Amino acid sequence: MKARVKRALHAALGLAPVQAVLRARVLRDDPVSVLCYHTLGPDRGGPDAWTVLRTADFRAQAAWLARHYDIVPLDAVLAAGPGRDPVGRPRAVLTFDDGEAGLFHHLLPLLDALCLPVTIYVATGQIETGRPYWFDRIMGALGTGAHEVDLPGLGRWRLPAAPGAGRWAVLGDLLETLKRVDRHRREELADRILAGHPLPPGRPPLAPLTREELAALAASPWVSIGAHSHCHNLLDQIPLAEASDSLRRSRRLLQDWTGQEVAHLAWPNGNRNAALGRAAAEAGFRTSAALDGGLWRAGADLHALPRVPVGRYDDAARLALRLVGI
């Protein structure tokens, strides 16, 4: 009964006239909607993970956004700011975190056709080594089929064979549990999971960009490269000096690899604090993006910019609700 009521409420809120009223109310002071994606995948197959949006779904979302927003580069918003007077057409910024190879294979071919400016926040450690971070290794190994993972002292997770949001709820809970443990033990646990559920042979299902693929993305006039740290650890869980070094190293490497000025950062998992914000500014970053789900309004802390996360189970209708805070 509760589920039916929820579905009916979402359907009512998704009606075009209702959406128009909600958007007008939420956007009256000219905030900017910054969307956070991770990667794109094929329309059929691929890991059934929230971070992997089907390419067709992304095209549908981009078309919906273009009808209701101006999709603009991050630097354009930084120059003009939110809270313009007079208020113009609503603006949206599209960002992608991590630097997974699907951005080369699926996003890059779309950019010219759709005229989409994007910012890609790249975590450099996995590109330097060619080894995916722990979370992509786990999602690649457990992304399809039925699996059972038992981690003594932490829990047991049974992933059904059927794909969908229900399956992701189980896999997502496993990943969130691992985020709460010490980073060294986390790597050990990830290796234990992979020993029982090995990745398929060849390039992993969720692989980091190669240097060549990153260079091809950076060469596009539609792409701005930002940093996402070198280590992709949760930076508020490690010593400040180590976190600061990771930020500086990622910026330096990306500038060397791409030839772009790297002025923007996204916090891994959104984790940050005031000391990290100061470290980011000292490292040369003009903005640092978080994952708080809100909109960028006048006066926002430039080193805690809110973004709206979007994933595999968010269609255009769900995205519309997310952008008005529902």
Coordinates of N, CA and C in Angstrom, one line a residue, residues 184-326:
H184 N 43.5 0.3 4.9 CA 44.3 -0.8 4.6 C 43.6 -2.1 4.7
R185 N 42.7 -2.2 5.7 CA 41.9 -3.4 5.8 C 40.9 -3.5 4.7
R186 N 40.4 -2.3 4.2 CA 39.5 -2.3 3.1 C 40.1 -2.9 1.9
E187 N 41.3 -2.6 1.6 CA 42.0 -3.2 0.5 C 42.1 -4.7 0.6
E188 N 42.4 -5.2 1.9 CA 42.5 -6.6 2.1 C 41.2 -7.3 1.9
L189 N 40.1 -6.7 2.4 CA 38.8 -7.2 2.2 C 38.4 -7.3 0.8
A190 N 38.7 -6.2 0.0 CA 38.4 -6.2 -1.4 C 39.1 -7.4 -2.1
D191 N 40.4 -7.6 -1.8 CA 41.1 -8.7 -2.4 C 40.5 -10.0 -2.0
R192 N 40.0 -10.2 -0.7 CA 39.4 -11.4 -0.3 C 38.1 -11.6 -1.1
I193 N 37.3 -10.6 -1.3 CA 36.1 -10.7 -2.2 C 36.5 -11.2 -3.6
L194 N 37.5 -10.5 -4.1 CA 37.9 -10.9 -5.5 C 38.4 -12.3 -5.6
A195 N 39.0 -12.8 -4.6 CA 39.5 -14.2 -4.6 C 38.4 -15.2 -4.7
G196 N 37.3 -14.8 -4.1 CA 36.1 -15.7 -4.2 C 35.2 -15.4 -5.4
H197 N 35.3 -14.2 -6.0 CA 34.5 -13.8 -7.1 C 35.4 -13.1 -8.1
P198 N 36.2 -13.8 -8.8 CA 37.2 -13.2 -9.7 C 36.6 -12.4 -10.8
L199 N 37.4 -11.4 -11.2 CA 37.0 -10.6 -12.4 C 37.1 -11.4 -13.6
P200 N 36.3 -11.2 -14.7 CA 36.5 -11.9 -15.9 C 37.9 -11.6 -16.5
P201 N 38.3 -12.5 -17.4 CA 39.6 -12.2 -18.0 C 39.6 -11.0 -18.9
G202 N 40.8 -10.4 -19.2 CA 40.8 -9.2 -20.1 C 40.7 -7.9 -19.3
R203 N 40.4 -6.9 -20.0 CA 40.2 -5.6 -19.3 C 39.0 -5.6 -18.4
P204 N 39.2 -5.1 -17.2 CA 38.1 -5.2 -16.2 C 36.8 -4.5 -16.7
P205 N 35.6 -5.0 -16.3 CA 34.4 -4.4 -16.7 C 34.3 -2.9 -16.3
L206 N 34.9 -2.5 -15.2 CA 35.0 -1.1 -14.9 C 36.5 -0.7 -14.8
A207 N 37.1 -0.2 -15.8 CA 38.5 0.0 -15.9 C 38.8 1.5 -15.9
P208 N 40.0 1.9 -15.4 CA 40.4 3.3 -15.5 C 40.7 3.6 -17.0
L209 N 40.6 4.9 -17.3 CA 41.0 5.4 -18.6 C 42.5 5.1 -18.7
T210 N 42.9 4.9 -20.0 CA 44.4 4.9 -20.2 C 44.8 6.3 -20.4
R211 N 46.1 6.5 -20.4 CA 46.6 7.9 -20.7 C 46.2 8.4 -22.1
E212 N 46.2 7.5 -23.1 CA 45.7 7.8 -24.4 C 44.3 8.2 -24.4
E213 N 43.4 7.5 -23.7 CA 42.0 7.8 -23.7 C 41.8 9.1 -23.0
L214 N 42.5 9.3 -21.9 CA 42.4 10.6 -21.2 C 42.8 11.8 -22.1
A215 N 43.8 11.6 -22.9 CA 44.3 12.6 -23.8 C 43.2 12.9 -24.8
A216 N 42.6 11.9 -25.3 CA 41.5 12.1 -26.3 C 40.4 12.9 -25.8
L217 N 40.0 12.6 -24.5 CA 38.9 13.3 -23.9 C 39.4 14.8 -23.7
A218 N 40.6 15.0 -23.2 CA 41.0 16.3 -22.9 C 41.2 17.2 -24.2
A219 N 41.3 16.5 -25.3 CA 41.5 17.3 -26.6 C 40.1 17.8 -27.1
S220 N 39.0 17.3 -26.5 CA 37.7 17.7 -27.0 C 37.4 19.1 -26.5
P221 N 36.9 20.0 -27.3 CA 36.6 21.4 -26.8 C 35.4 21.4 -25.8
W222 N 34.8 20.3 -25.7 CA 33.6 20.2 -24.7 C 34.0 19.7 -23.4
V223 N 35.3 19.3 -23.2 CA 35.7 18.7 -21.9 C 36.7 19.6 -21.2
S224 N 36.4 19.7 -19.9 CA 37.3 20.4 -18.9 C 37.7 19.3 -17.9
I225 N 39.0 19.1 -17.7 CA 39.5 18.1 -16.8 C 39.7 18.7 -15.4
G226 N 39.1 18.0 -14.4 CA 39.3 18.4 -13.0 C 40.0 17.2 -12.3
A227 N 40.4 17.5 -11.1 CA 41.1 16.5 -10.3 C 40.1 15.8 -9.3
H228 N 40.4 14.6 -8.9 CA 39.6 13.8 -8.0 C 40.5 13.1 -7.0
S229 N 41.7 13.7 -6.7 CA 42.8 13.2 -5.8 C 43.6 12.1 -6.6
H230 N 44.7 11.7 -6.0 CA 45.5 10.7 -6.6 C 45.1 9.3 -6.0
C231 N 44.8 9.3 -4.7 CA 44.6 8.0 -4.0 C 43.1 7.6 -4.0
H232 N 42.2 8.5 -4.2 CA 40.8 8.3 -4.0 C 40.4 7.7 -2.7
N233 N 41.2 7.9 -1.6 CA 40.8 7.6 -0.3 C 39.8 8.6 0.2
L234 N 39.0 8.3 1.2 CA 38.1 9.3 1.9 C 39.1 10.2 2.6
L235 N 39.2 11.4 2.1 CA 40.3 12.3 2.5 C 40.2 12.8 4.0
D236 N 39.0 12.8 4.5 CA 38.9 13.2 5.9 C 39.2 12.0 6.9
Q237 N 39.6 10.9 6.3 CA 39.9 9.7 7.1 C 41.5 9.5 7.1
I238 N 42.2 10.3 6.4 CA 43.7 10.1 6.4 C 44.3 11.4 6.9
P239 N 45.6 11.4 7.2 CA 46.3 12.6 7.7 C 46.2 13.7 6.7
L240 N 46.1 14.9 7.2 CA 45.9 16.1 6.3 C 47.0 16.2 5.4
A241 N 48.3 16.0 5.8 CA 49.4 16.2 5.0 C 49.4 15.2 3.8
E242 N 49.0 14.0 4.1 CA 48.8 13.0 3.1 C 47.7 13.3 2.1
A243 N 46.6 13.8 2.6 CA 45.5 14.2 1.7 C 46.0 15.4 0.8
S244 N 46.6 16.4 1.4 CA 47.1 17.5 0.6 C 48.1 17.1 -0.5
D245 N 49.0 16.1 -0.2 CA 49.9 15.6 -1.2 C 49.1 14.9 -2.3
S246 N 48.1 14.2 -2.0 CA 47.3 13.5 -3.0 C 46.6 14.5 -3.9
L247 N 46.1 15.6 -3.4 CA 45.5 16.7 -4.2 C 46.5 17.3 -5.1
R248 N 47.7 17.7 -4.6 CA 48.7 18.3 -5.4 C 49.2 17.4 -6.5
R249 N 49.4 16.1 -6.1 CA 50.0 15.2 -7.1 C 49.0 15.0 -8.2
S250 N 47.7 14.8 -7.9 CA 46.7 14.6 -9.0 C 46.7 15.9 -9.9
R251 N 46.7 17.0 -9.4 CA 46.7 18.3 -10.2 C 47.9 18.3 -11.1
R252 N 49.1 18.0 -10.5 CA 50.3 18.1 -11.3 C 50.3 17.1 -12.4
L253 N 49.9 15.8 -12.1 CA 49.9 14.8 -13.2 C 48.9 15.1 -14.3
L254 N 47.7 15.6 -13.9 CA 46.7 15.9 -14.9 C 47.1 17.0 -15.8
Q255 N 47.8 18.0 -15.3 CA 48.3 19.1 -16.1 C 49.4 18.6 -17.0
D256 N 50.2 17.7 -16.5 CA 51.3 17.2 -17.4 C 50.7 16.3 -18.5
W257 N 49.7 15.5 -18.1 CA 49.2 14.5 -19.1 C 48.3 15.2 -20.1
T258 N 47.6 16.2 -19.8 CA 46.6 16.8 -20.7 C 46.9 18.1 -21.3
G259 N 47.8 18.9 -20.6 CA 48.1 20.2 -21.1 C 47.0 21.2 -20.7
Q260 N 46.0 20.8 -19.9 CA 45.0 21.7 -19.5 C 45.4 22.3 -18.1
E261 N 44.9 23.5 -17.9 CA 44.9 24.1 -16.5 C 43.9 23.3 -15.7
V262 N 44.3 22.8 -14.6 CA 43.4 22.0 -13.8 C 43.0 22.8 -12.5
A263 N 41.8 23.4 -12.6 CA 41.5 24.4 -11.5 C 40.3 23.9 -10.6
H264 N 39.8 22.7 -10.9 CA 38.6 22.3 -10.2 C 38.8 20.9 -9.6
L265 N 38.2 20.6 -8.5 CA 38.4 19.4 -7.8 C 37.0 18.9 -7.4
A266 N 36.9 17.5 -7.3 CA 35.8 16.9 -6.7 C 36.3 16.0 -5.5
W267 N 35.7 16.1 -4.3 CA 36.1 15.3 -3.2 C 35.6 13.9 -3.4
P268 N 36.5 12.9 -3.3 CA 36.1 11.5 -3.3 C 35.0 11.2 -2.3
N269 N 33.9 10.6 -2.8 CA 32.7 10.3 -2.0 C 32.1 11.5 -1.4
G270 N 32.6 12.7 -1.7 CA 32.1 13.9 -1.1 C 32.6 14.3 0.3
N271 N 33.5 13.4 0.8 CA 34.1 13.6 2.1 C 35.0 14.8 2.2
R272 N 34.8 15.7 3.0 CA 35.7 16.9 3.2 C 35.4 17.5 4.5
N273 N 36.3 18.5 4.9 CA 36.1 19.3 6.0 C 36.8 20.7 5.8
A274 N 36.7 21.6 6.7 CA 37.2 22.9 6.5 C 38.8 22.9 6.2
A275 N 39.5 22.0 6.9 CA 40.9 22.0 6.7 C 41.3 21.5 5.3
L276 N 40.5 20.5 4.8 CA 40.7 20.1 3.5 C 40.4 21.1 2.5
G277 N 39.3 21.9 2.7 CA 39.0 23.0 1.8 C 40.1 24.0 1.7
R278 N 40.8 24.3 2.9 CA 41.9 25.2 2.8 C 43.1 24.6 2.1
A279 N 43.3 23.3 2.2 CA 44.4 22.6 1.5 C 44.1 22.6 0.0
A280 N 42.9 22.5 -0.4 CA 42.5 22.5 -1.8 C 42.8 23.9 -2.4
A281 N 42.4 24.9 -1.7 CA 42.7 26.3 -2.2 C 44.2 26.5 -2.3
E282 N 45.0 26.1 -1.3 CA 46.4 26.2 -1.3 C 47.1 25.5 -2.4
A283 N 46.4 24.4 -2.8 CA 47.0 23.5 -3.9 C 46.7 24.1 -5.3
G284 N 45.9 25.2 -5.3 CA 45.6 25.9 -6.6 C 44.2 25.6 -7.2
F285 N 43.3 25.0 -6.4 CA 42.0 24.7 -6.9 C 41.1 25.9 -6.6
R286 N 40.3 26.3 -7.6 CA 39.4 27.4 -7.5 C 38.0 26.9 -6.9
T287 N 37.7 25.7 -7.2 CA 36.4 25.1 -6.6 C 36.7 23.7 -6.2
S288 N 35.9 23.2 -5.3 CA 35.9 21.8 -4.9 C 34.5 21.3 -4.7
A289 N 34.1 20.3 -5.4 CA 32.7 19.9 -5.5 C 32.4 18.7 -4.5
A290 N 31.3 18.8 -3.8 CA 30.8 17.8 -2.9 C 29.7 17.0 -3.5
L291 N 29.0 16.3 -2.6 CA 27.8 15.5 -3.0 C 26.7 15.6 -2.1
D292 N 26.3 16.9 -1.8 CA 25.2 17.1 -0.8 C 23.8 17.1 -1.4
G293 N 23.6 17.0 -2.7 CA 22.3 16.9 -3.2 C 21.6 18.2 -3.4
G294 N 22.2 19.3 -3.0 CA 21.5 20.6 -3.1 C 21.9 21.4 -4.4
L295 N 21.5 22.6 -4.5 CA 21.8 23.5 -5.7 C 22.8 24.5 -5.2
W296 N 23.6 25.0 -6.2 CA 24.6 26.0 -5.9 C 24.0 27.4 -5.9
R297 N 23.9 28.0 -4.8 CA 23.3 29.3 -4.6 C 24.3 30.3 -4.3
A298 N 24.0 31.6 -4.5 CA 24.9 32.7 -4.2 C 25.4 32.6 -2.8
G299 N 26.7 32.8 -2.6 CA 27.3 32.8 -1.3 C 27.8 31.4 -0.8
A300 N 27.6 30.4 -1.7 CA 28.0 29.0 -1.3 C 29.6 29.0 -1.2
D301 N 30.0 28.1 -0.3 CA 31.4 27.8 -0.1 C 32.0 27.2 -1.4
L302 N 32.9 27.8 -2.0 CA 33.4 27.3 -3.3 C 34.2 26.0 -3.1
H303 N 34.5 25.6 -1.9 CA 35.2 24.4 -1.7 C 34.3 23.3 -1.1
A304 N 33.0 23.5 -1.2 CA 32.0 22.6 -0.8 C 30.8 22.7 -1.7
L305 N 31.0 22.8 -3.0 CA 29.9 23.1 -3.9 C 29.0 21.8 -4.0
P306 N 27.7 22.1 -3.8 CA 26.7 20.9 -3.8 C 26.5 20.4 -5.2
R307 N 26.3 19.1 -5.3 CA 25.9 18.5 -6.6 C 24.8 17.5 -6.4
V308 N 24.0 17.2 -7.4 CA 22.9 16.3 -7.4 C 23.4 15.0 -8.0
P309 N 23.6 13.9 -7.2 CA 24.0 12.6 -7.8 C 23.0 12.0 -8.7
V310 N 23.4 11.4 -9.8 CA 22.5 10.8 -10.8 C 23.1 9.4 -11.1
G311 N 22.3 8.4 -11.2 CA 22.8 7.1 -11.5 C 21.9 6.2 -12.3
R312 N 22.3 5.0 -12.4 CA 21.7 4.0 -13.4 C 20.1 3.9 -13.2
Y313 N 19.6 4.1 -12.0 CA 18.2 3.8 -11.8 C 17.4 5.1 -11.7
D314 N 18.0 6.2 -12.2 CA 17.3 7.5 -12.3 C 17.0 7.8 -13.8
D315 N 15.7 7.7 -14.2 CA 15.3 8.0 -15.5 C 15.1 9.6 -15.5
A316 N 14.7 10.1 -16.7 CA 14.5 11.5 -16.8 C 13.5 12.0 -15.9
A317 N 12.4 11.3 -15.6 CA 11.4 11.7 -14.7 C 11.9 11.8 -13.3
R318 N 12.7 10.8 -12.9 CA 13.3 10.8 -11.5 C 14.3 12.0 -11.4
L319 N 15.1 12.2 -12.5 CA 16.0 13.3 -12.5 C 15.3 14.6 -12.2
A320 N 14.2 14.8 -12.9 CA 13.4 16.1 -12.8 C 13.0 16.3 -11.3
L321 N 12.6 15.2 -10.6 CA 12.3 15.3 -9.2 C 13.5 15.6 -8.3
R322 N 14.6 15.0 -8.6 CA 15.8 15.2 -7.9 C 16.2 16.7 -7.9
L323 N 16.0 17.3 -9.1 CA 16.4 18.7 -9.3 C 15.5 19.7 -8.6
V324 N 14.4 19.3 -8.1 CA 13.6 20.2 -7.3 C 13.6 19.7 -5.9
G325 N 14.5 18.8 -5.5 CA 14.7 18.4 -4.1 C 13.8 17.4 -3.6
I326 N 13.2 16.5 -4.5 CA 12.3 15.5 -4.1 C 12.9 14.1 -4.4

